[in-house]
mmCIF file of C-alpha atoms and ligand atoms in Angstrom:
data_model
loop_
_atom_site.group_PDB
_atom_site.id
_atom_site.type_symbol
_atom_site.label_atom_id
_atom_site.label_comp_id
_atom_site.label_asym_id
_atom_site.label_seq_id
_atom_site.Cartn_x
_atom_site.Cartn_y
_atom_site.Cartn_z
ATOM 1 C CA MET A 278 121.796 124.332 104.934
ATOM 2 C CA SER A 279 121.587 126.717 101.977
ATOM 3 C CA ALA A 280 120.314 125.514 98.654
ATOM 4 C CA THR A 281 122.589 124.605 95.789
ATOM 5 C CA GLN A 282 121.362 124.525 92.238
ATOM 6 C CA ALA A 283 120.915 121.573 89.910
ATOM 7 C CA THR A 284 120.318 121.511 86.185
ATOM 8 C CA LEU A 285 117.625 119.173 84.984
ATOM 9 C CA ARG A 286 117.015 118.457 81.312
ATOM 10 C CA VAL A 287 113.482 117.173 81.143
ATOM 11 C CA TYR A 288 111.798 115.682 78.087
ATOM 12 C CA ARG A 289 108.901 117.839 76.915
ATOM 13 C CA GLY A 290 106.743 116.614 74.097
ATOM 14 C CA ASP A 291 104.521 113.822 72.899
ATOM 15 C CA LYS A 292 104.828 110.755 70.692
ATOM 16 C CA ASN A 293 105.250 112.884 67.570
ATOM 17 C CA LYS A 294 107.984 115.219 68.696
ATOM 18 C CA GLY A 295 109.750 116.522 71.742
ATOM 19 C CA GLU A 296 113.016 117.707 73.177
ATOM 20 C CA GLU A 297 114.814 118.085 76.465
ATOM 21 C CA VAL A 298 114.184 121.439 78.121
ATOM 22 C CA GLU A 299 116.636 122.756 80.696
ATOM 23 C CA TYR A 300 115.523 123.889 84.147
ATOM 24 C CA LYS A 301 117.555 125.185 87.087
ATOM 25 C CA VAL A 302 116.287 123.878 90.405
ATOM 26 C CA PRO A 303 117.355 124.766 93.967
ATOM 27 C CA VAL A 304 118.399 121.608 95.795
ATOM 28 C CA GLU A 305 117.832 121.034 99.491
ATOM 29 C CA THR A 306 119.188 118.236 101.647
ATOM 30 C CA GLY A 307 117.277 114.995 101.176
ATOM 31 C CA MET A 308 115.666 116.062 97.915
ATOM 32 C CA VAL A 309 114.842 113.449 95.266
ATOM 33 C CA VAL A 310 114.400 113.870 91.507
ATOM 34 C CA LEU A 311 110.600 113.808 91.891
ATOM 35 C CA ASP A 312 110.869 116.799 94.255
ATOM 36 C CA ALA A 313 112.840 118.640 91.581
ATOM 37 C CA ILE A 314 110.192 117.804 88.974
ATOM 38 C CA HIS A 315 107.495 119.079 91.336
ATOM 39 C CA TRP A 316 109.510 122.259 91.905
ATOM 40 C CA ILE A 317 109.653 122.769 88.128
ATOM 41 C CA GLN A 318 105.874 122.249 87.932
ATOM 42 C CA ALA A 319 105.269 124.731 90.748
ATOM 43 C CA HIS A 320 107.637 127.455 89.532
ATOM 44 C CA GLN A 321 108.451 127.140 85.853
ATOM 45 C CA ALA A 322 106.278 124.702 83.925
ATOM 46 C CA PRO A 323 102.830 124.056 85.394
ATOM 47 C CA ASP A 324 101.902 122.042 82.313
ATOM 48 C CA LEU A 325 104.733 119.518 82.791
ATOM 49 C CA ALA A 326 103.073 116.080 82.770
ATOM 50 C CA VAL A 327 104.350 113.595 85.334
ATOM 51 C CA ARG A 328 102.712 110.672 87.085
ATOM 52 C CA TRP A 329 103.290 109.783 90.700
ATOM 53 C CA ASN A 330 101.311 108.426 93.583
ATOM 54 C CA CYS A 331 102.976 107.102 96.753
ATOM 55 C CA LYS A 332 106.312 108.997 96.822
ATOM 56 C CA ALA A 333 107.556 106.024 98.809
ATOM 57 C CA ALA A 334 109.046 103.723 96.127
ATOM 58 C CA LYS A 335 106.052 101.398 96.295
ATOM 59 C CA CYS A 336 103.686 102.079 93.398
ATOM 60 C CA GLY A 337 106.135 102.515 90.499
ATOM 61 C CA SER A 338 104.098 105.278 88.898
ATOM 62 C CA CYS A 339 106.968 107.807 88.994
ATOM 63 C CA SER A 340 109.196 105.572 86.848
ATOM 64 C CA ALA A 341 111.293 107.456 84.333
ATOM 65 C CA GLU A 342 114.687 107.252 82.687
ATOM 66 C CA VAL A 343 117.105 109.229 84.801
ATOM 67 C CA ASN A 344 120.419 109.731 83.033
ATOM 68 C CA GLY A 345 119.476 106.924 80.657
ATOM 69 C CA LYS A 346 118.530 104.335 83.233
ATOM 70 C CA PRO A 347 115.072 103.296 84.432
ATOM 71 C CA ALA A 348 114.551 104.620 87.937
ATOM 72 C CA LEU A 349 111.941 105.625 90.445
ATOM 73 C CA MET A 350 112.188 109.406 90.626
ATOM 74 C CA CYS A 351 110.936 109.354 94.220
ATOM 75 C CA LYS A 352 113.875 107.183 95.192
ATOM 76 C CA SER A 353 116.591 108.948 93.202
ATOM 77 C CA ARG A 354 118.382 111.260 95.603
ATOM 78 C CA MET A 355 119.702 114.456 94.053
ATOM 79 C CA GLU A 356 122.946 114.185 96.037
ATOM 80 C CA ARG A 357 123.741 111.040 94.028
ATOM 81 C CA PHE A 358 124.450 113.102 90.923
ATOM 82 C CA ALA A 359 127.702 114.901 90.257
ATOM 83 C CA PRO A 360 127.399 118.629 91.050
ATOM 84 C CA GLY A 361 127.248 120.727 87.914
ATOM 85 C CA GLU A 362 126.353 117.791 85.668
ATOM 86 C CA PRO A 363 122.911 118.015 84.062
ATOM 87 C CA ILE A 364 120.407 115.352 85.113
ATOM 88 C CA HIS A 365 118.488 114.027 82.124
ATOM 89 C CA VAL A 366 114.912 112.930 82.874
ATOM 90 C CA ARG A 367 112.966 111.216 80.107
ATOM 91 C CA PRO A 368 109.912 108.951 79.882
ATOM 92 C CA LEU A 369 110.453 105.197 80.057
ATOM 93 C CA LYS A 370 111.305 103.784 76.636
ATOM 94 C CA THR A 371 109.400 100.581 77.460
ATOM 95 C CA PHE A 372 105.952 102.134 77.028
ATOM 96 C CA PRO A 373 104.402 104.447 74.416
ATOM 97 C CA ILE A 374 104.726 108.066 75.414
ATOM 98 C CA ILE A 375 101.600 110.125 76.072
ATOM 99 C CA ARG A 376 103.158 113.468 77.032
ATOM 100 C CA ASP A 377 106.335 114.641 78.741
ATOM 101 C CA LEU A 378 107.177 112.014 81.410
ATOM 102 C CA VAL A 379 103.856 110.163 81.221
ATOM 103 C CA THR A 380 103.656 106.894 79.317
ATOM 104 C CA ASP A 381 100.780 104.582 78.456
ATOM 105 C CA VAL A 382 101.089 101.694 80.914
ATOM 106 C CA SER A 383 97.710 100.106 80.091
ATOM 107 C CA TRP A 384 99.580 96.958 78.975
ATOM 108 C CA ASN A 385 100.396 96.337 82.660
ATOM 109 C CA PHE A 386 96.701 96.301 83.532
ATOM 110 C CA GLU A 387 95.929 93.930 80.667
ATOM 111 C CA VAL A 388 98.593 91.511 81.907
ATOM 112 C CA LYS A 389 97.320 91.851 85.474
ATOM 113 C CA LYS A 390 93.869 90.655 84.355
ATOM 114 C CA ARG A 391 95.455 87.397 83.166
ATOM 115 C CA ILE A 392 97.157 86.657 86.494
ATOM 116 C CA PRO A 393 94.855 84.568 88.680
ATOM 117 C CA PRO A 394 94.451 85.766 92.250
ATOM 118 C CA PHE A 395 96.104 83.696 94.938
ATOM 119 C CA GLN A 396 93.789 81.006 96.242
ATOM 120 C CA PRO A 397 94.966 78.780 99.101
ATOM 121 C CA ARG A 398 94.444 75.090 98.407
ATOM 122 C CA GLU A 399 91.302 73.650 99.910
ATOM 123 C CA GLY A 400 92.029 72.498 103.430
ATOM 124 C CA ALA A 401 95.560 73.881 103.423
ATOM 125 C CA GLU A 402 96.680 75.914 106.413
ATOM 126 C CA TRP A 403 98.599 79.088 105.593
ATOM 127 C CA LYS A 404 100.521 80.783 108.337
ATOM 128 C CA TRP A 405 102.584 83.936 108.239
ATOM 129 C CA GLN A 406 106.010 83.656 109.760
ATOM 130 C CA GLN A 407 107.115 86.597 111.881
ATOM 131 C CA HIS A 408 110.052 87.361 109.574
ATOM 132 C CA ASP A 409 107.593 87.660 106.628
ATOM 133 C CA VAL A 410 105.442 90.049 108.662
ATOM 134 C CA ASP A 411 108.497 92.114 109.602
ATOM 135 C CA ARG A 412 109.564 92.389 105.973
ATOM 136 C CA ALA A 413 106.111 93.511 104.785
ATOM 137 C CA GLN A 414 105.906 96.060 107.583
ATOM 138 C CA GLU A 415 109.305 97.454 106.713
ATOM 139 C CA PHE A 416 108.037 98.381 103.223
ATOM 140 C CA ARG A 417 104.890 99.980 104.654
ATOM 141 C CA LYS A 418 106.534 102.247 107.222
HETATM 142 FE FE1 FES B 1944 105.234 105.607 93.909
HETATM 143 FE FE2 FES B 1944 107.519 106.744 93.168
HETATM 144 S S1 FES B 1944 105.623 107.697 93.499
HETATM 145 S S2 FES B 1944 107.110 104.661 93.401
#
C-alpha cells in the first residue's frame, strides 16, 4: 500500500515557552502516533524530546495528549484520525513539562515508595486461577 501523508502539530518547547510545530509525515498501514513521532525525530527534528519504552501499551511512558485527550501514543492508530485533519500532540497537562513531549513524572515514583509491597498473610495459601494466568499472558504477548 502506498503511503498517505498526515499532518502532526507537535508541542516544542519547555516550561517557559513553546508552541506547536507542524510536520508532514508519511503514513503506512498499522502506524501509530509514536511511529509518526519517531519518523519526525529521524527525518526532521532529531532534537524532539519524547519518552517511550515498551511500545506495547504496557509501561505508560509514551503518554501524551493527542488531540486534547490523554493517550498512549504507541496505542493510538493513525487511521483513527480523520484524513487531512491535523493531529495535535502535546505533553500531558498532569505533570510539569521538561521539554517537548517529556514531563516530570517523579511524583509517580514518590507515591510508589509509599505503597507497601504485597505480602501474603502468614500461613495463607495463594493460588493462581487459570483465567488469571490467561489474562496476564494476554498482556505480555
Ligand atoms: Fe510503553 Fe507506550 S511505550 S505504553
